[in-house]
Tab-separated table of C-alpha atoms and ligand atoms in Angstrom:
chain	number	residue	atom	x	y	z
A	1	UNK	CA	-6.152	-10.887	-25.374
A	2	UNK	CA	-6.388	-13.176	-22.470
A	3	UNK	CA	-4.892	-12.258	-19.169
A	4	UNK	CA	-1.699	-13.001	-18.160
A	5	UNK	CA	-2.143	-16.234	-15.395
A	6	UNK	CA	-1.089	-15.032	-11.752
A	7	UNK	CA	2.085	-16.602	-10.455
A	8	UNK	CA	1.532	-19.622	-8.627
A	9	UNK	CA	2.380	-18.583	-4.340
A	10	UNK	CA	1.374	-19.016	-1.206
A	11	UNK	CA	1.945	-15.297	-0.470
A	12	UNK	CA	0.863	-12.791	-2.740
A	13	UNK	CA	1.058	-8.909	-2.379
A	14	UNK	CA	-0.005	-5.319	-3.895
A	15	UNK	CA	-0.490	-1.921	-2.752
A	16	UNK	CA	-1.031	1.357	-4.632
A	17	UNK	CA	-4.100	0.712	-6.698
A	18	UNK	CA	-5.495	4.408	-5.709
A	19	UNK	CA	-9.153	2.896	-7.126
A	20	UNK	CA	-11.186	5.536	-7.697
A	21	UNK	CA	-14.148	5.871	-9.566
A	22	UNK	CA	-12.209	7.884	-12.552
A	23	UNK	CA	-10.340	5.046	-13.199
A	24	UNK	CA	-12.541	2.226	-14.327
A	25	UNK	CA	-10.367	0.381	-15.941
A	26	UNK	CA	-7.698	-0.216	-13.138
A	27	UNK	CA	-11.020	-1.593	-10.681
A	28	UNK	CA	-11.504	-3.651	-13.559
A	29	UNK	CA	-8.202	-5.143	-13.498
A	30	UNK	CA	-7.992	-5.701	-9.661
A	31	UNK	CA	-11.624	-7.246	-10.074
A	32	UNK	CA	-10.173	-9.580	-12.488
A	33	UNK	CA	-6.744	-10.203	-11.075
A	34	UNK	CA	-8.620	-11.097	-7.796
A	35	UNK	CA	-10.164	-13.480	-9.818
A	36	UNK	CA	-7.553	-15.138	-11.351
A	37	UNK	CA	-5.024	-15.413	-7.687
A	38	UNK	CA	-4.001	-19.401	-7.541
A	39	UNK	CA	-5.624	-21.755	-5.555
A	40	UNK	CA	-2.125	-22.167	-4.129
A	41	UNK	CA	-2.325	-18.070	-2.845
A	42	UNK	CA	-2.996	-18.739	1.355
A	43	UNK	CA	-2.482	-15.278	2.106
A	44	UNK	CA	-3.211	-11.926	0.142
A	45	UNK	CA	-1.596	-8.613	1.428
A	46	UNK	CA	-2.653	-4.773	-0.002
A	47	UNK	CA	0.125	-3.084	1.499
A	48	UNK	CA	-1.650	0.434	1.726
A	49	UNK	CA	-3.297	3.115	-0.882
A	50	UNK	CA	-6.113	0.189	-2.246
A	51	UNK	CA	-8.054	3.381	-2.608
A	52	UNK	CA	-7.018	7.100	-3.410
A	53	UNK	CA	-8.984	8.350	-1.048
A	54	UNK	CA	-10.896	7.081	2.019
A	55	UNK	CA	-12.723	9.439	4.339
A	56	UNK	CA	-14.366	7.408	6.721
A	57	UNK	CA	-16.295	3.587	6.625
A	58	UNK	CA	-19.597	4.988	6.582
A	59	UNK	CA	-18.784	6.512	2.992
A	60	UNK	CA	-20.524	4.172	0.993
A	61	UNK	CA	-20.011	4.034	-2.614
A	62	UNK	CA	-20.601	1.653	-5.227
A	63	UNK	CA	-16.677	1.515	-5.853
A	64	UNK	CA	-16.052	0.531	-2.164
A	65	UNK	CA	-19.210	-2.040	-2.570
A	66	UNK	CA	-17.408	-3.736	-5.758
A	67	UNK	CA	-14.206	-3.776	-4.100
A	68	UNK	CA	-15.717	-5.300	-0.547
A	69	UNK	CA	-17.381	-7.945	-2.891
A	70	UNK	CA	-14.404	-9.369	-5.154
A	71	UNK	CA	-12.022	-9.207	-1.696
A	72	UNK	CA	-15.009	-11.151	-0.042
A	73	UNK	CA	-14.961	-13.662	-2.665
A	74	UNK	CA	-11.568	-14.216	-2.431
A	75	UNK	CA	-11.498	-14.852	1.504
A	76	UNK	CA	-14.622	-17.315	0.703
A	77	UNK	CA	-11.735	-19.386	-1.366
A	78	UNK	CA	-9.683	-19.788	2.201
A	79	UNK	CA	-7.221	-17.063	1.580
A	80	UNK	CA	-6.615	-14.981	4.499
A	81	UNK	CA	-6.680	-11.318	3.183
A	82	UNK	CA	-4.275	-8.400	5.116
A	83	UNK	CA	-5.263	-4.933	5.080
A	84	UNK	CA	-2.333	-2.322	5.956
A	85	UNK	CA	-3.263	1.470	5.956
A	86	UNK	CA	-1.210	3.666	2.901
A	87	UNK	CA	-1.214	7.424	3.360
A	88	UNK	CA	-4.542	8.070	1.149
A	89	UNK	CA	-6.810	5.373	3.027
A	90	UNK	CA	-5.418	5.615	6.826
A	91	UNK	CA	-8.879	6.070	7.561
A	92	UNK	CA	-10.219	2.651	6.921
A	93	UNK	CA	-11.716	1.023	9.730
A	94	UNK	CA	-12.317	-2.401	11.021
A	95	UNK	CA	-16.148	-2.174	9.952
A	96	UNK	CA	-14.806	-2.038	6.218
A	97	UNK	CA	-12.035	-4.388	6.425
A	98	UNK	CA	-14.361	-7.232	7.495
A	99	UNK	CA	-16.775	-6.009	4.735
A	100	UNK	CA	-13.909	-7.466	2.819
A	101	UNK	CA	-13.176	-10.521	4.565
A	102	UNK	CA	-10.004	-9.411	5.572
A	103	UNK	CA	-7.899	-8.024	8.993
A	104	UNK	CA	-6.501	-4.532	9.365
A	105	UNK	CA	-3.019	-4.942	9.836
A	106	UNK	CA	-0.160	-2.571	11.221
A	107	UNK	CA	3.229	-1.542	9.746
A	108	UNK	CA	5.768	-3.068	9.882
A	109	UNK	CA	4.164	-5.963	9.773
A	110	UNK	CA	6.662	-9.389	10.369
A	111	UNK	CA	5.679	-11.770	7.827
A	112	UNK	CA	7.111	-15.317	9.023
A	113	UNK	CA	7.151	-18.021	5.758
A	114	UNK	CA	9.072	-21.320	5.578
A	115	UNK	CA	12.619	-20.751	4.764
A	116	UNK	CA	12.725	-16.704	5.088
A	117	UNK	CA	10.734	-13.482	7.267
A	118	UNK	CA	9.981	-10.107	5.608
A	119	UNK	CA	9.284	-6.892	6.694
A	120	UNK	CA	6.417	-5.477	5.474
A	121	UNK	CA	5.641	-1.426	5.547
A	122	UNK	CA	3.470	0.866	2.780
A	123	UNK	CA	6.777	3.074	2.761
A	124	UNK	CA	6.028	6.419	3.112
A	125	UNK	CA	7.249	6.467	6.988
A	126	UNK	CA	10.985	5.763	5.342
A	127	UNK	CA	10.401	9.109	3.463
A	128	UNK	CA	12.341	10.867	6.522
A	129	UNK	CA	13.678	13.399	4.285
A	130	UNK	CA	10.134	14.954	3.394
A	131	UNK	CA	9.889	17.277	6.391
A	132	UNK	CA	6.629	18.495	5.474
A	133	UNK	CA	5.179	15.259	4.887
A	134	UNK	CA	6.404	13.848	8.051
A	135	UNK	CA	4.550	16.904	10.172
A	136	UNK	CA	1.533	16.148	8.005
A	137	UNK	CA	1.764	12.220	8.685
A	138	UNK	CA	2.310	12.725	12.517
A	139	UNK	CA	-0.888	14.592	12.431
A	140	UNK	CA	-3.318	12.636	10.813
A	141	UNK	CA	-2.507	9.332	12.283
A	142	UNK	CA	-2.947	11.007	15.831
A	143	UNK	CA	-5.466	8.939	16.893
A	144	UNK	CA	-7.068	12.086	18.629
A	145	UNK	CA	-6.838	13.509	15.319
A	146	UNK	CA	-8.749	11.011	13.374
A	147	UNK	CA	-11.736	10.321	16.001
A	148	UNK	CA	-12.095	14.352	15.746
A	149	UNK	CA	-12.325	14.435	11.928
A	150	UNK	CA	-14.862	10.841	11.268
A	151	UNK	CA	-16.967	12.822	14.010
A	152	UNK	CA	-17.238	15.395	11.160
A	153	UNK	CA	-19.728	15.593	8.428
A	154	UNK	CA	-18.898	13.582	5.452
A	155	UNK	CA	-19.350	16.435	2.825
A	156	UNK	CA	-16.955	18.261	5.168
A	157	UNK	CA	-14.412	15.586	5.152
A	158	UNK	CA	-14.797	15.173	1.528
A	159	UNK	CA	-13.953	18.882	1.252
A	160	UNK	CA	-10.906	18.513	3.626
A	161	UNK	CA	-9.206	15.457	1.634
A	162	UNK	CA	-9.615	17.603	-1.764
A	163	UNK	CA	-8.243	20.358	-0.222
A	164	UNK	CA	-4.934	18.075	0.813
A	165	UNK	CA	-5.150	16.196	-2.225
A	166	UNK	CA	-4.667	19.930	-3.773
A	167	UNK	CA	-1.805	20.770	-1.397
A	168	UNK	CA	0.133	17.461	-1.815
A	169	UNK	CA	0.140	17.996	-5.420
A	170	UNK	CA	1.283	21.367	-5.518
A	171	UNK	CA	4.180	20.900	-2.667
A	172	UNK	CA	5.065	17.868	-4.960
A	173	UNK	CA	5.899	20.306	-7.839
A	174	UNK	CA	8.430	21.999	-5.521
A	175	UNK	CA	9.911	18.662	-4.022
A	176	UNK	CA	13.268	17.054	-5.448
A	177	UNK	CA	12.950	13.565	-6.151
A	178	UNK	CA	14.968	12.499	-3.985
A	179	UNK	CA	13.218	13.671	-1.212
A	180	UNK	CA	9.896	11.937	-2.410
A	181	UNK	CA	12.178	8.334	-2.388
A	182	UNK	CA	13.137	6.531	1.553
A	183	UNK	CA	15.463	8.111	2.979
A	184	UNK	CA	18.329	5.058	2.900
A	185	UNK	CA	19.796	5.592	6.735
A	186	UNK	CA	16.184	5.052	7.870
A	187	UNK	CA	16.037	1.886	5.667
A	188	UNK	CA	19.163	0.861	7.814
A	189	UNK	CA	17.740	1.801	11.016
A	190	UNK	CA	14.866	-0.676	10.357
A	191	UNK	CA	17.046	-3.154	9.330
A	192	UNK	CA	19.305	-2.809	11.970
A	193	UNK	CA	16.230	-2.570	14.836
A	194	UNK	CA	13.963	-5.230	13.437
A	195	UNK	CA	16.823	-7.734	12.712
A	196	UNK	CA	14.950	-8.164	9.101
A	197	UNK	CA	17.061	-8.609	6.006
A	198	UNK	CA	14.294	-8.742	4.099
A	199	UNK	CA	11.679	-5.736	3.609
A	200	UNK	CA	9.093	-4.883	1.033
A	201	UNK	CA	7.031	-1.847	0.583
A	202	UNK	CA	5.210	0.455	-1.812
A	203	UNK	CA	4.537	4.099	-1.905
A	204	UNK	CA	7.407	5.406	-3.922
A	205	UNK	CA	5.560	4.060	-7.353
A	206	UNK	CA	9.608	3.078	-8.115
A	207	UNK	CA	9.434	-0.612	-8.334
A	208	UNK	CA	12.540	-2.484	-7.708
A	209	UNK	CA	14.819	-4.983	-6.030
A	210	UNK	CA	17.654	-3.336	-4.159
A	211	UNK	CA	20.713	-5.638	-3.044
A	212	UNK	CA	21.684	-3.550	0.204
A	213	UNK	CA	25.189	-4.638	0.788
A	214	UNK	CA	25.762	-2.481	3.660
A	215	UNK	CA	22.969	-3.916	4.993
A	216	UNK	CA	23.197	-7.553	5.065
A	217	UNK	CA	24.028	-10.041	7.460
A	218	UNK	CA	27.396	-10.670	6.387
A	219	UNK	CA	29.096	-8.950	3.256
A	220	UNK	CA	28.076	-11.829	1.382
A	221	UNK	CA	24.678	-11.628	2.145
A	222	UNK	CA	23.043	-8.377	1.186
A	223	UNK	CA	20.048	-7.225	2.614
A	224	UNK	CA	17.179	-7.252	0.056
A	225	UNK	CA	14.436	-4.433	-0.235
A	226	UNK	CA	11.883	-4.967	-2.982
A	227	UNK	CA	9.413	-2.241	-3.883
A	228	UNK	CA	6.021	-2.578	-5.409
A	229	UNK	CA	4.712	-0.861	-8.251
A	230	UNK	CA	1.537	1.446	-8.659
A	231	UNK	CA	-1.019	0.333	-10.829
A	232	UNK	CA	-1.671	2.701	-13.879
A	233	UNK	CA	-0.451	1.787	-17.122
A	234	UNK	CA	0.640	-1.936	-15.623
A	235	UNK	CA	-0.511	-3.320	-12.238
A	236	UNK	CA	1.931	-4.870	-10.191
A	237	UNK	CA	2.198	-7.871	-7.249
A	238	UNK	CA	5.114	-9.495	-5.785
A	239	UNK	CA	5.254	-13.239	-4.643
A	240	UNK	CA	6.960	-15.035	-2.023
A	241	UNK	CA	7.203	-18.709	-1.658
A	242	UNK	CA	9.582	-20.036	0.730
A	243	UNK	CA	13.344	-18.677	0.317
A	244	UNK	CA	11.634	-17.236	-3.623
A	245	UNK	CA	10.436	-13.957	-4.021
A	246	UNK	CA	9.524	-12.225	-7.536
A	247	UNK	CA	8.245	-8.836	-8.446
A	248	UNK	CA	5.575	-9.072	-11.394
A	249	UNK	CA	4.063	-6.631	-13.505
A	250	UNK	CA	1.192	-7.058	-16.649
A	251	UNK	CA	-0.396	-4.748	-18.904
A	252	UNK	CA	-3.460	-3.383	-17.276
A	253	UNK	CA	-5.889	-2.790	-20.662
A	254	UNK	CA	-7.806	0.598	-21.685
A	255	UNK	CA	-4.973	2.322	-19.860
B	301	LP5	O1	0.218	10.284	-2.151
B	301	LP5	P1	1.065	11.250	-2.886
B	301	LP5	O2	2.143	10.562	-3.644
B	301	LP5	O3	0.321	12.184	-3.738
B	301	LP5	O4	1.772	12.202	-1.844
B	301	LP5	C1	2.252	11.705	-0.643
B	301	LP5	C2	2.251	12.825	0.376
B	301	LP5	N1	0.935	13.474	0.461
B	301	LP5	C3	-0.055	12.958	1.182
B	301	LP5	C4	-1.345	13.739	1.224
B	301	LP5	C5	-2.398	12.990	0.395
B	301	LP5	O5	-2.017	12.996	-0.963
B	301	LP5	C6	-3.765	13.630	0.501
B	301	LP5	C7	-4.434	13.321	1.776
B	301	LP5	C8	-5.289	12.106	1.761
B	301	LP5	C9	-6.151	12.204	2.982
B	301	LP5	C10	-7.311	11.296	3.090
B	301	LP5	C11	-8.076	11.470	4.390
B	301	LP5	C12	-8.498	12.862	4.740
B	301	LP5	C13	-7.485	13.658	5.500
B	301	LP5	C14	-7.779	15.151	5.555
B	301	LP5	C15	-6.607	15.963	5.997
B	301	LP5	C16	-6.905	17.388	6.309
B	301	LP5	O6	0.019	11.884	1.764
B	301	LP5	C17	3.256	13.867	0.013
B	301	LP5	C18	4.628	13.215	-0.148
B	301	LP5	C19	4.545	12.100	-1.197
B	301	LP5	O7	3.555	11.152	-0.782
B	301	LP5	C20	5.851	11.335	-1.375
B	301	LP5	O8	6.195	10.640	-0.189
B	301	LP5	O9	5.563	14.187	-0.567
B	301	LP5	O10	3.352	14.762	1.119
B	301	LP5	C21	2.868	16.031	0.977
B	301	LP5	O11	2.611	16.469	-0.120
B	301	LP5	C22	2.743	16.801	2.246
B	301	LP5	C23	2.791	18.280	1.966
B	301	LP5	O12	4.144	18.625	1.710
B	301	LP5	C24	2.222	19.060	3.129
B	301	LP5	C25	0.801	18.664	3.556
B	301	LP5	C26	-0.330	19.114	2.649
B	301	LP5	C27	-1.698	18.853	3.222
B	301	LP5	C28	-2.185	20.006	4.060
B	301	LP5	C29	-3.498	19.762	4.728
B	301	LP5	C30	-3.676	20.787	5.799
B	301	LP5	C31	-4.751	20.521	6.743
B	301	LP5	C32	-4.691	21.483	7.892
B	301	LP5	C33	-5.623	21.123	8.960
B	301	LP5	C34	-5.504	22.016	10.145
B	302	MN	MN1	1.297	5.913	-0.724
């Protein structure tokens, strides 16, 4: 079966493709959904966690090659491609990014179309309520922190980020849901501080559109958060063209 055609916008996002080399068939799809993003996409955002695990530039693979060669194909068609740090690839550098053909970007990010602005964030800094994960967070994107550990072997790293990957999973047995989801008071707080009604994020692997009518500009008006999907069984993008925004979602085969 053919695949789906991507939405026709001039500003098209993702995040949360964890690629790894286990999972084929989702590199696949993000090989061929690069492929198939309209001539009318200008700009191309992966809002965090492209990868499931990055451990430093200099970790070549031939996963990171075939990723750094459809993105580069893509910026060679005049889109301008955004690169924002999730919490599994915080360590990719500059070096890699423009392997891509893309800019590093930070969070949150104030995306400025015709006719609306967004807030753009990979999420996991709303998850206030996740103690644990806020300690670990604070540590590893210390810059101190992270100059220490690339000066570090790679085998070594490689051993460190299993050994987290091992912890996260376990504490996540423990964790109530809730706690795993943004916290909503420090959805607010952005809100209130940025003077965005508008802000989009992944992370949470809940994809939605929330109506926050505490949030809005006027009771009328509610402010609008719209989460993006991982990609597993589907893969997911949102769109936004002018005052339109939709959140989109197709079968991703072999999964
Ligand atoms: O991504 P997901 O959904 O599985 O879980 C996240 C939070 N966990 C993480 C950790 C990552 O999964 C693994 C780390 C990737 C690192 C790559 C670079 C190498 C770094 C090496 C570090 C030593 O982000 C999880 C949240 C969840 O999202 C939902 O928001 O709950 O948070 C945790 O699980 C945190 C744990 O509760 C506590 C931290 C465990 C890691 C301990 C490492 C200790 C190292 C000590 C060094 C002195
Ligand atoms: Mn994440």
């Amino acid at each position: 079966m053919a695949a789906p055609a991507v939405k026709d916008a001039p500003v098209v996002l993702i995040s949360d493709l964890h690629l790894q080399e286990s999972r084929p068939d989702i590199t696949r799809a993000f090989v061929d959904f690069i492929a198939r993003i309209p001539a009318a996409c200008r700009e191309f955002f992966i809002l965090g966690d492209l990868f499931e695990l990055w451990i430093g530039d200099d970790a070549v693979s031939p996963l990171a090659n075939e990723v750094a060669t459809s993105l580069k194909s893509l910026a060679g068609r005049g889109v301008n491609i955004y690169l924002m740090h999730g919490n599994r690839d915080f360590l990719i550098g500059d070096e890699y990014a423009a392997r891509c053909g893309g800019k590093l970007i930070s969070e949150p990010f104030e995306l400025e179309v015709e006719g609306a602005s967004w807030l753009l964030l990979h999420g996991d800094a709303l998850c206030t309520d996740d103690a644990a994960y806020m300690e670990f967070r604070r540590m590893v994107r210390n810059p101190a922190w992270q100059r220490e550990f690339l000066s570090r072997p790679l085998a070594e790293r490689q051993a460190w980020a299993d050994m987290a990957r091992e912890r996260s999973q376990a504490a996540a047995v423990d964790k109530p849901a809730e706690i795993m989801d943004v916290n909503h008071g420090a959805v607010l707080e952005l809100i209130r501080a940025s003077g965005h009604h508008r802000i989009l994020h992944g992370h949470t692997h809940r994809p939605a559109v929330h109506e926050l009518h505490d949030a809005g500009p006027s009771p009328a008006e509610p402010a609008t958060r719209v989460v993006l999907g991982d990609w597993d069984r589907n893969g997911w993008y949102a769109t936004i063209d002018g005052a339109e925004f939709t959140l989109q979602n197709f079968p991703i085969p072999g999964s």
